[in-house]
Every structure is written in structure tokens, then in C-alpha cells.
PDB file of C-alpha atoms in Angstrom:
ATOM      1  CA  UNK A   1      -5.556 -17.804  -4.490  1.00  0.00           C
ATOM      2  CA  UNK A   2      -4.012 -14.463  -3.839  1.00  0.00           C
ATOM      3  CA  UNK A   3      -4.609 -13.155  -0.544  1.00  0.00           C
ATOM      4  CA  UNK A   4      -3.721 -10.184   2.002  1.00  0.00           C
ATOM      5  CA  UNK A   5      -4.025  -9.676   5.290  1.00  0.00           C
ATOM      6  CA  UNK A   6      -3.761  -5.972   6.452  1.00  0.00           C
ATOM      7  CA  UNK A   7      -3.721  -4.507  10.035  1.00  0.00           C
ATOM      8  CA  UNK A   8      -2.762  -1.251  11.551  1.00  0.00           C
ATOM      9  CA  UNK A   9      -5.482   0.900  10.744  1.00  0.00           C
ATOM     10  CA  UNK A  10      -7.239   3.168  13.181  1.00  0.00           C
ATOM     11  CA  UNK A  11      -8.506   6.713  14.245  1.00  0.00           C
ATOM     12  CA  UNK A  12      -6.027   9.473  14.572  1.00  0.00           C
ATOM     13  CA  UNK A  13      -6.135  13.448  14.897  1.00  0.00           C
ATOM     14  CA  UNK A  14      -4.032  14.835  12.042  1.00  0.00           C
ATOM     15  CA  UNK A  15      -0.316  14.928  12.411  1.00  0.00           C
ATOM     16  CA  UNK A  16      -0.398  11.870  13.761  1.00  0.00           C
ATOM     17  CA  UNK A  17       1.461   8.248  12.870  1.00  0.00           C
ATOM     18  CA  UNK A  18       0.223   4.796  11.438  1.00  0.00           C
ATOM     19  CA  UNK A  19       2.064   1.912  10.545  1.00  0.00           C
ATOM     20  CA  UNK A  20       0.191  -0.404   8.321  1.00  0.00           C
ATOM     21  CA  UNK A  21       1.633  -3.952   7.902  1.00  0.00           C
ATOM     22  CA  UNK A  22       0.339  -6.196   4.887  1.00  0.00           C
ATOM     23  CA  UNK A  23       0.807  -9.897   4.773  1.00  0.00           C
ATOM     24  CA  UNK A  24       0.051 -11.715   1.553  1.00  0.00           C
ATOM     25  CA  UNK A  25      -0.004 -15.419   0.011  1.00  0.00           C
ATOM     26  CA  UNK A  26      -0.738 -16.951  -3.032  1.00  0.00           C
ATOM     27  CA  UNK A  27       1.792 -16.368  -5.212  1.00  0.00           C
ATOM     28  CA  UNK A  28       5.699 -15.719  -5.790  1.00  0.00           C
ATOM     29  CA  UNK A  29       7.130 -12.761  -4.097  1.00  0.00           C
ATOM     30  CA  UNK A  30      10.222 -12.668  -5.708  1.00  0.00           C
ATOM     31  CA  UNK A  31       8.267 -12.376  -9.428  1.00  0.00           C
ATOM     32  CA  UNK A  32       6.415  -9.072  -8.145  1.00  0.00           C
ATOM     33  CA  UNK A  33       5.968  -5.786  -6.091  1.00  0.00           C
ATOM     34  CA  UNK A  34       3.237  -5.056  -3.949  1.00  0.00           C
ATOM     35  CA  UNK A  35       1.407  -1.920  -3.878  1.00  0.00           C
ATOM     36  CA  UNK A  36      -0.297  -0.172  -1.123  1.00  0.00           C
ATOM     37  CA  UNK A  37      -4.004   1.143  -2.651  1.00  0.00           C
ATOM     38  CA  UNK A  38      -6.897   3.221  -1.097  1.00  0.00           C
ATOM     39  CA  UNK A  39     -10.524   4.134  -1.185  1.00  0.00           C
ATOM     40  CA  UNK A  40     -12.476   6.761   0.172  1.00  0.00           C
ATOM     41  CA  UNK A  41     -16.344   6.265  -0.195  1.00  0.00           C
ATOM     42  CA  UNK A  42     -16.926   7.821  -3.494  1.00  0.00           C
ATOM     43  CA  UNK A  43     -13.655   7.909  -4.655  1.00  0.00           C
ATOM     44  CA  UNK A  44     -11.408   6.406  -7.613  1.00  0.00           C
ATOM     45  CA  UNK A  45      -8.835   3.947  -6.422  1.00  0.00           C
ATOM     46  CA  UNK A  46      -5.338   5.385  -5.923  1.00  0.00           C
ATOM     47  CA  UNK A  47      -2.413   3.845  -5.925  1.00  0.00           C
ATOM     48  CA  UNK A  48      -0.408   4.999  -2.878  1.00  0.00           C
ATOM     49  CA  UNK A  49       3.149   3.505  -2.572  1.00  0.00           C
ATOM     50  CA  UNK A  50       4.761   0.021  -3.810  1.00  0.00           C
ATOM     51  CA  UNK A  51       7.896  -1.995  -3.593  1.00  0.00           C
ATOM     52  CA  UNK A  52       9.530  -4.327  -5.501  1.00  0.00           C
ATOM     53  CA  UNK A  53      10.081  -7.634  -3.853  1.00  0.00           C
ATOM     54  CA  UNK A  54      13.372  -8.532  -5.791  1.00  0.00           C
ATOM     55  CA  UNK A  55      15.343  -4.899  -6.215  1.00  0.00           C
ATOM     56  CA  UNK A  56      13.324  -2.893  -3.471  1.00  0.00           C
ATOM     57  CA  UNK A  57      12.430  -0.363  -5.558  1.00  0.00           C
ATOM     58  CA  UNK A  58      10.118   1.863  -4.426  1.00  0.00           C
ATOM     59  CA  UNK A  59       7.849   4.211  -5.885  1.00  0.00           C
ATOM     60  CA  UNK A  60       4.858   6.760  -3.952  1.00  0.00           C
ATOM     61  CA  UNK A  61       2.177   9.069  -4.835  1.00  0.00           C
ATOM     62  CA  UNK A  62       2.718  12.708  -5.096  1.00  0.00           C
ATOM     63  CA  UNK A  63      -0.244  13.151  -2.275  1.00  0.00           C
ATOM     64  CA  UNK A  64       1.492  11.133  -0.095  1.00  0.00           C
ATOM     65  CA  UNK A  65       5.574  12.039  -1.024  1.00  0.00           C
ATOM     66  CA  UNK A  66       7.802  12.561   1.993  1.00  0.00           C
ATOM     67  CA  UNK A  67       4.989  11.772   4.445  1.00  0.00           C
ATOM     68  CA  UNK A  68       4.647   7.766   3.962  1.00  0.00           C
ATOM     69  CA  UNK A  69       7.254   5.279   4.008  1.00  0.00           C
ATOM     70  CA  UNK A  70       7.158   1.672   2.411  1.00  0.00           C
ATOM     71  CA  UNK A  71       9.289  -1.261   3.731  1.00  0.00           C
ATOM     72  CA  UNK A  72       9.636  -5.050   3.126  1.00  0.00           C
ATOM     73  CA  UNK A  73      10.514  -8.267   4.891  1.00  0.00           C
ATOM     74  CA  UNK A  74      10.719 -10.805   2.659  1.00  0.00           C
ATOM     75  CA  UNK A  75      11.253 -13.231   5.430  1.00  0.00           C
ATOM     76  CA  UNK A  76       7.783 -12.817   6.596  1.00  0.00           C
ATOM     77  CA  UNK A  77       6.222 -11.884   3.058  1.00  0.00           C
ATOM     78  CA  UNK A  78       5.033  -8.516   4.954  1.00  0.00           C
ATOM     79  CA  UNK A  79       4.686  -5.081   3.483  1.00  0.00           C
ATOM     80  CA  UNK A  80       4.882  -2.086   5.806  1.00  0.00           C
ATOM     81  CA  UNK A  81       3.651   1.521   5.572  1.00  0.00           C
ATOM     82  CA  UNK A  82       4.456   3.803   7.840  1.00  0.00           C
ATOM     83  CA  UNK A  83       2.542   7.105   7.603  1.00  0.00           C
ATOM     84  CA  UNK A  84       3.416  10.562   9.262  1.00  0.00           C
ATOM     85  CA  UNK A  85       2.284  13.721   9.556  1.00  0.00           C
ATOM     86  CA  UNK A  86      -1.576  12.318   8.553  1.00  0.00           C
ATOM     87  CA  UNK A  87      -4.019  14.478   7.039  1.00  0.00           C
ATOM     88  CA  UNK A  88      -8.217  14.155   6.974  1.00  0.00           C
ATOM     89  CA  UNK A  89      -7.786  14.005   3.167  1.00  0.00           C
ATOM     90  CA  UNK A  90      -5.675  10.710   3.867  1.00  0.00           C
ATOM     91  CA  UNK A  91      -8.820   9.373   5.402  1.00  0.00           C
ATOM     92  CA  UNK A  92      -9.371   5.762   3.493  1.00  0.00           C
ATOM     93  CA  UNK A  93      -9.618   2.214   3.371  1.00  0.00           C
ATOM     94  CA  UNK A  94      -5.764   0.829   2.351  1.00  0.00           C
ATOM     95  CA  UNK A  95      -5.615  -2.466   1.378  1.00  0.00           C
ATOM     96  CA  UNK A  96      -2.618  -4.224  -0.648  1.00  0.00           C
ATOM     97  CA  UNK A  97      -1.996  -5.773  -4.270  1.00  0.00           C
ATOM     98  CA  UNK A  98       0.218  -7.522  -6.224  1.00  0.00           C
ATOM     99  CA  UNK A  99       1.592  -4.742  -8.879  1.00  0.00           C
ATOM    100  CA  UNK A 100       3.784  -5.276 -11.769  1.00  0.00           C
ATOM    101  CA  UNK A 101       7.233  -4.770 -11.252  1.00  0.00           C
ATOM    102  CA  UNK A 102       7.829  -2.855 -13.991  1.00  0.00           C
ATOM    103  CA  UNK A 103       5.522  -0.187 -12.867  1.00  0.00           C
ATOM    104  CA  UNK A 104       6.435   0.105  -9.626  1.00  0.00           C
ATOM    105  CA  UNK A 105       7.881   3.649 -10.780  1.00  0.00           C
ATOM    106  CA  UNK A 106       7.219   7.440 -10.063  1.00  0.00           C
ATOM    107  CA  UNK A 107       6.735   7.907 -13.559  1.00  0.00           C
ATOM    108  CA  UNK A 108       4.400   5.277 -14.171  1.00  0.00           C
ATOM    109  CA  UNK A 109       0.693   4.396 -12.749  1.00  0.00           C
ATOM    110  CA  UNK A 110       0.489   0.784 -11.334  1.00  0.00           C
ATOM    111  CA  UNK A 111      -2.638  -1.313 -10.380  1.00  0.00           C
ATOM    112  CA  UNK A 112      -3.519  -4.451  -9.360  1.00  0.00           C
ATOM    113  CA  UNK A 113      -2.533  -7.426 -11.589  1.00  0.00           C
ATOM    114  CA  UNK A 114      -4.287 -10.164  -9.560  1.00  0.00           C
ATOM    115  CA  UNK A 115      -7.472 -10.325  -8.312  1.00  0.00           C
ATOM    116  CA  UNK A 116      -6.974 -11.154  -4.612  1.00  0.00           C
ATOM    117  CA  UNK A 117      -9.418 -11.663  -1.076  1.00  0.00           C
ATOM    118  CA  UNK A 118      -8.481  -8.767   0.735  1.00  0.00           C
ATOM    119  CA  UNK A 119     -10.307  -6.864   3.548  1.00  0.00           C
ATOM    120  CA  UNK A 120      -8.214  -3.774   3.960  1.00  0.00           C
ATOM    121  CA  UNK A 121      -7.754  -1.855   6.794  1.00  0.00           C
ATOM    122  CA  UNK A 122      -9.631   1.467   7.712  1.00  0.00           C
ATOM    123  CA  UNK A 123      -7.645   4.702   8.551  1.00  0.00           C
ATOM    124  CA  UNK A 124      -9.191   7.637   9.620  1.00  0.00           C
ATOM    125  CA  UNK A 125      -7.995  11.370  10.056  1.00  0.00           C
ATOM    126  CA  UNK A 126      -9.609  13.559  12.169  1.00  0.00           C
ATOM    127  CA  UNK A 127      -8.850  17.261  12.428  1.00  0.00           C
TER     128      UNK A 127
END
């Protein structure tokens, strides 16, 4: 069974800094990337940064571009975001994924492969 623990979440003013850490189970690293996803109430699912476990490729979404950060360590099979410069738009529940490796890209759109027991972690952006 696939599973991810996130932490790091919290209430912020915008501008401010989060670092989200991920920890997940269940299956190979090496084989796959993990991807950072979140949801606003009422929203689509977006795909917000991921990494590749073997080559460290990294790929992020335009909204978030130059603002978030996405780190490994494979030691501790742990995925970290770090977010800056927050905005209320950026206002979510983030939660992690295994993704495909081969569309961990900027040109591509990557989603969850697996289903996995996740609870996410809640960010919130105050102006």
C-alpha cells in the first residue's frame, strides 16, 4: 500500500514561507518521482512541483515558478517543498503522489499513478 505522510502546513499572511516535508512508503523510490498536488474547495487538482527520485529532475507549475522549491532525501524517502513569497490564491490542501517519471517535465502534465492513503496538509494564505 502506497502511503504519504505530509506535515508543514499552516496559516500565514502573504509573503510569507512554508516548508512542506512529504514522507512516503509502499513502493520503490528509485522506479519513480513524486509530485507535490493541491486542492482548493471547489477546485480541479493541480499538479504543483515533482522530482525524480533517480536523476532529480525537477519540474513546477507556472503559478508557482520561482516562488516554490522541491528537494529530495532519498535517505529518508522525504520530499520537501519549500514555498516563498505565498499568495491567498496559493491557499490549498497539498498532499503528495507517486508521478511517472517520464512526466515529471515542464512541458508535460503529470498525475498520480498510484492510488495512495494520504491526508495532506492544509496551507493557508491570508492577506
Amino acid at each position: 500500500e502506497v502511503q504519504f505522510v505530509e506535515s508543514g502546513g499552516g496559516s500565514v499572511q502573504a509573503g510569507g514561507s512554508l516548508r512542506l516535508s512529504c514522507v512516503g512508503s509502499g513502493f520503490t523510490f528509485a522506479d519513480y518521482a513524486i509530485g507535490w498536488f493541491r486542492q482548493a474547495p471547489g477546485q480541479e487538482r493541480e499538479g504543483v512541483s515533482c522530482i525524480g527520485y533517480s536523476d532529480g529532475g525537477t519540474a513546477y507549475a507556472n503559478s508557482v515558478k520561482g516562488r516554490f522549491t522541491i528537494s529530495a532525501d532519498n535517505a529518508k524517502n522525504t520530499v520537501y517543498l519549500q514555498m516563498n513569497s505565498l499568495k491567498p490564491q496559493d491557499t490549498a490542501v497539498y498532499y503528495c503522489a507517486v508521478v511517472s517519471p517520464l512526466l515529471c517535465t515542464d512541458r508535460t502534465t503529470w498525475y498520480p499513478i498510484f492510488p495512495s492513503v494520504t491526508q495532506g496538509t492544509q496551507v493557508t494564505v491570508s492577506s
